[in-house]
mmCIF file of C-alpha atoms in Angstrom:
data_model
loop_
_atom_site.group_PDB
_atom_site.id
_atom_site.type_symbol
_atom_site.label_atom_id
_atom_site.label_comp_id
_atom_site.label_asym_id
_atom_site.label_seq_id
_atom_site.Cartn_x
_atom_site.Cartn_y
_atom_site.Cartn_z
ATOM 1 C CA MET B 27 1.774 1.410 -30.233
ATOM 2 C CA SER B 28 3.113 4.883 -30.581
ATOM 3 C CA ASP B 29 6.771 5.742 -31.042
ATOM 4 C CA ILE B 30 8.271 2.694 -29.343
ATOM 5 C CA SER B 31 8.835 -0.678 -30.957
ATOM 6 C CA LYS B 32 7.106 -3.855 -29.859
ATOM 7 C CA LYS B 33 10.526 -5.443 -29.284
ATOM 8 C CA LYS B 34 11.544 -2.607 -26.952
ATOM 9 C CA MET B 35 8.214 -2.898 -25.086
ATOM 10 C CA GLU B 36 8.902 -6.584 -24.508
ATOM 11 C CA GLN B 37 12.461 -5.844 -23.356
ATOM 12 C CA ILE B 38 11.227 -3.224 -20.890
ATOM 13 C CA ALA B 39 8.640 -5.673 -19.533
ATOM 14 C CA GLN B 40 11.286 -8.385 -19.102
ATOM 15 C CA MET B 41 13.644 -5.945 -17.390
ATOM 16 C CA TRP B 42 10.887 -4.756 -15.043
ATOM 17 C CA ASN B 43 10.031 -8.332 -14.065
ATOM 18 C CA ALA B 44 13.699 -9.273 -13.586
ATOM 19 C CA ARG B 45 14.493 -6.287 -11.351
ATOM 20 C CA GLY B 46 11.641 -6.891 -8.901
ATOM 21 C CA LYS B 47 12.696 -7.363 -5.281
ATOM 22 C CA GLY B 48 11.003 -7.992 -1.968
ATOM 23 C CA LEU B 49 7.219 -7.839 -1.837
ATOM 24 C CA ILE B 50 6.925 -7.236 -5.573
ATOM 25 C CA THR B 51 8.380 -10.671 -6.356
ATOM 26 C CA HIS B 52 5.753 -12.313 -4.131
ATOM 27 C CA MET B 53 3.007 -10.544 -6.065
ATOM 28 C CA ALA B 54 3.775 -12.672 -9.170
ATOM 29 C CA LEU B 55 2.793 -9.778 -11.438
ATOM 30 C CA GLU B 56 1.853 -10.475 -15.049
ATOM 31 C CA ILE B 57 2.060 -7.729 -17.648
ATOM 32 C CA GLU B 58 -1.036 -7.925 -19.862
ATOM 33 C CA GLU B 59 -0.642 -4.782 -21.977
ATOM 34 C CA VAL B 60 2.208 -2.353 -22.465
ATOM 35 C CA SER B 61 2.417 0.700 -24.721
ATOM 36 C CA THR B 62 3.380 4.343 -24.483
ATOM 37 C CA GLU B 63 -0.321 5.003 -23.792
ATOM 38 C CA GLY B 64 -0.228 2.964 -20.575
ATOM 39 C CA VAL B 65 0.187 -0.436 -19.003
ATOM 40 C CA ARG B 66 -2.101 -3.096 -17.583
ATOM 41 C CA VAL B 67 -0.815 -5.560 -14.988
ATOM 42 C CA ARG B 68 -2.490 -8.524 -13.285
ATOM 43 C CA MET B 69 -1.738 -9.688 -9.742
ATOM 44 C CA PRO B 70 -3.010 -13.230 -9.151
ATOM 45 C CA PHE B 71 -5.048 -13.709 -5.981
ATOM 46 C CA ASN B 72 -2.816 -14.508 -2.992
ATOM 47 C CA PRO B 73 -4.460 -15.301 0.372
ATOM 48 C CA ASP B 74 -1.257 -14.209 2.149
ATOM 49 C CA PHE B 75 -2.126 -10.613 1.237
ATOM 50 C CA CYS B 76 -5.506 -10.752 3.005
ATOM 51 C CA VAL B 77 -6.210 -9.391 6.490
ATOM 52 C CA ASP B 78 -9.349 -11.339 7.425
ATOM 53 C CA ALA B 79 -10.010 -14.911 8.532
ATOM 54 C CA GLU B 80 -11.916 -15.675 5.304
ATOM 55 C CA GLN B 81 -8.861 -14.550 3.304
ATOM 56 C CA SER B 82 -10.837 -12.360 0.947
ATOM 57 C CA LEU B 83 -10.039 -8.780 2.087
ATOM 58 C CA LEU B 84 -6.806 -7.407 0.603
ATOM 59 C CA HIS B 85 -4.591 -5.222 2.759
ATOM 60 C CA GLY B 86 -4.507 -1.627 1.488
ATOM 61 C CA GLY B 87 -0.710 -1.610 1.569
ATOM 62 C CA ILE B 88 -0.672 -4.294 -1.105
ATOM 63 C CA LEU B 89 -2.721 -2.068 -3.408
ATOM 64 C CA THR B 90 -0.414 0.883 -2.692
ATOM 65 C CA ALA B 91 2.748 -1.112 -3.456
ATOM 66 C CA LEU B 92 1.111 -2.512 -6.577
ATOM 67 C CA LEU B 93 0.213 0.953 -7.901
ATOM 68 C CA ASP B 94 3.683 2.317 -7.124
ATOM 69 C CA SER B 95 5.352 -0.500 -9.041
ATOM 70 C CA VAL B 96 3.032 -0.296 -12.044
ATOM 71 C CA PHE B 97 3.478 3.488 -12.197
ATOM 72 C CA GLY B 98 7.226 2.844 -12.461
ATOM 73 C CA LEU B 99 6.656 0.510 -15.393
ATOM 74 C CA ALA B 100 4.436 3.091 -17.109
ATOM 75 C CA ASN B 101 7.200 5.679 -16.728
ATOM 76 C CA PHE B 102 9.898 3.466 -18.235
ATOM 77 C CA VAL B 103 7.676 2.797 -21.216
ATOM 78 C CA ALA B 104 6.575 6.405 -21.756
ATOM 79 C CA ILE B 105 9.839 8.263 -21.092
ATOM 80 C CA GLU B 106 13.102 7.826 -22.978
ATOM 81 C CA GLY B 107 16.501 8.164 -21.319
ATOM 82 C CA VAL B 108 15.648 7.634 -17.635
ATOM 83 C CA SER B 109 18.635 6.472 -15.538
ATOM 84 C CA THR B 110 16.798 6.270 -12.221
ATOM 85 C CA MET B 111 13.482 7.279 -10.737
ATOM 86 C CA ALA B 112 12.134 7.684 -7.240
ATOM 87 C CA THR B 113 8.595 8.119 -5.963
ATOM 88 C CA LEU B 114 8.090 11.679 -4.714
ATOM 89 C CA ASP B 115 4.415 11.517 -3.901
ATOM 90 C CA LEU B 116 1.870 8.707 -3.985
ATOM 91 C CA ARG B 117 -1.807 9.064 -3.200
ATOM 92 C CA VAL B 118 -4.295 6.215 -3.162
ATOM 93 C CA ASP B 119 -8.040 6.679 -2.761
ATOM 94 C CA TYR B 120 -9.668 3.467 -1.561
ATOM 95 C CA LEU B 121 -13.119 3.510 -3.128
ATOM 96 C CA ARG B 122 -14.573 0.318 -1.664
ATOM 97 C CA PRO B 123 -13.395 -2.666 0.383
ATOM 98 C CA ALA B 124 -10.999 -4.825 -1.618
ATOM 99 C CA ARG B 125 -12.956 -7.986 -0.877
ATOM 100 C CA SER B 126 -12.709 -10.756 -3.454
ATOM 101 C CA ARG B 127 -10.745 -13.871 -4.274
ATOM 102 C CA ALA B 128 -10.298 -12.724 -7.887
ATOM 103 C CA ASP B 129 -7.099 -11.469 -9.494
ATOM 104 C CA VAL B 130 -6.363 -7.752 -9.180
ATOM 105 C CA ILE B 131 -5.936 -5.637 -12.337
ATOM 106 C CA VAL B 132 -4.095 -2.303 -12.465
ATOM 107 C CA GLN B 133 -4.212 0.113 -15.403
ATOM 108 C CA ALA B 134 -1.724 2.992 -15.218
ATOM 109 C CA HIS B 135 -0.241 5.676 -17.420
ATOM 110 C CA CYS B 136 2.128 8.614 -17.339
ATOM 111 C CA PHE B 137 -0.053 11.601 -18.168
ATOM 112 C CA ARG B 138 2.609 14.321 -17.982
ATOM 113 C CA LYS B 139 6.368 14.399 -18.028
ATOM 114 C CA THR B 140 9.005 17.086 -17.699
ATOM 115 C CA ARG B 141 12.767 16.682 -17.798
ATOM 116 C CA HIS B 142 12.879 15.820 -14.089
ATOM 117 C CA ILE B 143 9.336 14.863 -13.003
ATOM 118 C CA ALA B 144 6.754 12.320 -14.204
ATOM 119 C CA PHE B 145 3.083 12.319 -13.208
ATOM 120 C CA ASN B 146 0.947 9.179 -13.189
ATOM 121 C CA SER B 147 -2.588 8.037 -12.593
ATOM 122 C CA GLY B 148 -4.084 4.602 -12.368
ATOM 123 C CA SER B 149 -7.031 2.437 -11.383
ATOM 124 C CA VAL B 150 -7.371 -0.884 -9.590
ATOM 125 C CA TRP B 151 -10.217 -3.405 -9.912
ATOM 126 C CA PHE B 152 -10.874 -7.111 -9.612
ATOM 127 C CA ALA B 153 -10.799 -9.248 -12.764
ATOM 128 C CA GLY B 154 -14.274 -9.452 -14.253
ATOM 129 C CA HIS B 155 -15.399 -6.244 -12.522
ATOM 130 C CA GLU B 156 -13.852 -3.534 -14.717
ATOM 131 C CA HIS B 157 -16.520 -0.960 -13.890
ATOM 132 C CA ALA B 158 -16.194 -1.347 -10.108
ATOM 133 C CA GLU B 159 -12.883 0.289 -9.185
ATOM 134 C CA ILE B 160 -11.596 -0.577 -5.741
ATOM 135 C CA ALA B 161 -8.880 2.085 -5.713
ATOM 136 C CA ARG B 162 -7.521 4.945 -7.756
ATOM 137 C CA GLY B 163 -4.065 6.435 -7.427
ATOM 138 C CA THR B 164 -1.887 9.316 -8.546
ATOM 139 C CA ALA B 165 1.843 9.786 -8.166
ATOM 140 C CA SER B 166 4.798 11.921 -9.079
ATOM 141 C CA PHE B 167 8.310 10.616 -9.649
ATOM 142 C CA ALA B 168 11.716 12.276 -9.696
ATOM 143 C CA LEU B 169 13.621 11.324 -12.853
ATOM 144 C CA THR B 170 17.366 11.250 -13.288
ATOM 145 C CA ARG B 171 18.835 11.237 -16.755
ATOM 146 C CA GLY B 172 22.412 10.328 -17.509
ATOM 147 C CA GLU B 173 24.619 9.339 -20.393
ATOM 148 C CA THR B 174 23.210 5.810 -20.226
ATOM 149 C CA SER B 175 19.548 5.112 -19.516
ATOM 150 C CA LEU B 176 18.614 2.262 -17.208
ATOM 151 C CA PHE B 177 17.095 0.465 -20.189
ATOM 152 C CA ASP B 178 20.300 0.756 -22.239
ATOM 153 C CA ALA B 179 22.464 -0.294 -19.295
ATOM 154 C CA MET B 180 20.285 -3.341 -18.621
ATOM 155 C CA THR B 181 20.138 -4.469 -22.236
ATOM 156 C CA LYS B 182 23.940 -4.167 -22.534
ATOM 157 C CA GLY B 183 24.471 -6.009 -19.235
ATOM 158 C CA LYS B 184 26.181 -3.065 -17.486
ATOM 159 C CA ALA B 185 23.645 -2.426 -14.695
ATOM 160 C CA SER B 186 23.129 -4.527 -11.620
#
């Protein structure tokens, strides 16, 4: 791990899991790796996210929401002092049908950051098929910095 402590990585991961709302909570995401170099997250197979009768073809919107969320986690880990962030642009290239009953793995990282913008890229594949990407995404996020970062506010119990 680079310039961030293991304890802080674990706190960020706990905060990210605790703040999930809506669809993200139903994804039951599991953080497998977290460092300033990037994050890896697992989404267990869920037949409710499939669009076919055999329940093996994932809806593309699920992959998009998954990438967006994991990009956010990568930003919080890689960038100090962020109060809020919002997705400005999100592009997903679907490389093959997302047909499997295996867990979905996402690897993402923040590859460039300025004071107000973060840029991310990431890949999606099924567990056990690391060399057969099903989607690849890029995004940019608007960052807001204040006197208290979201991380500091959450760890001191001041944020909602």
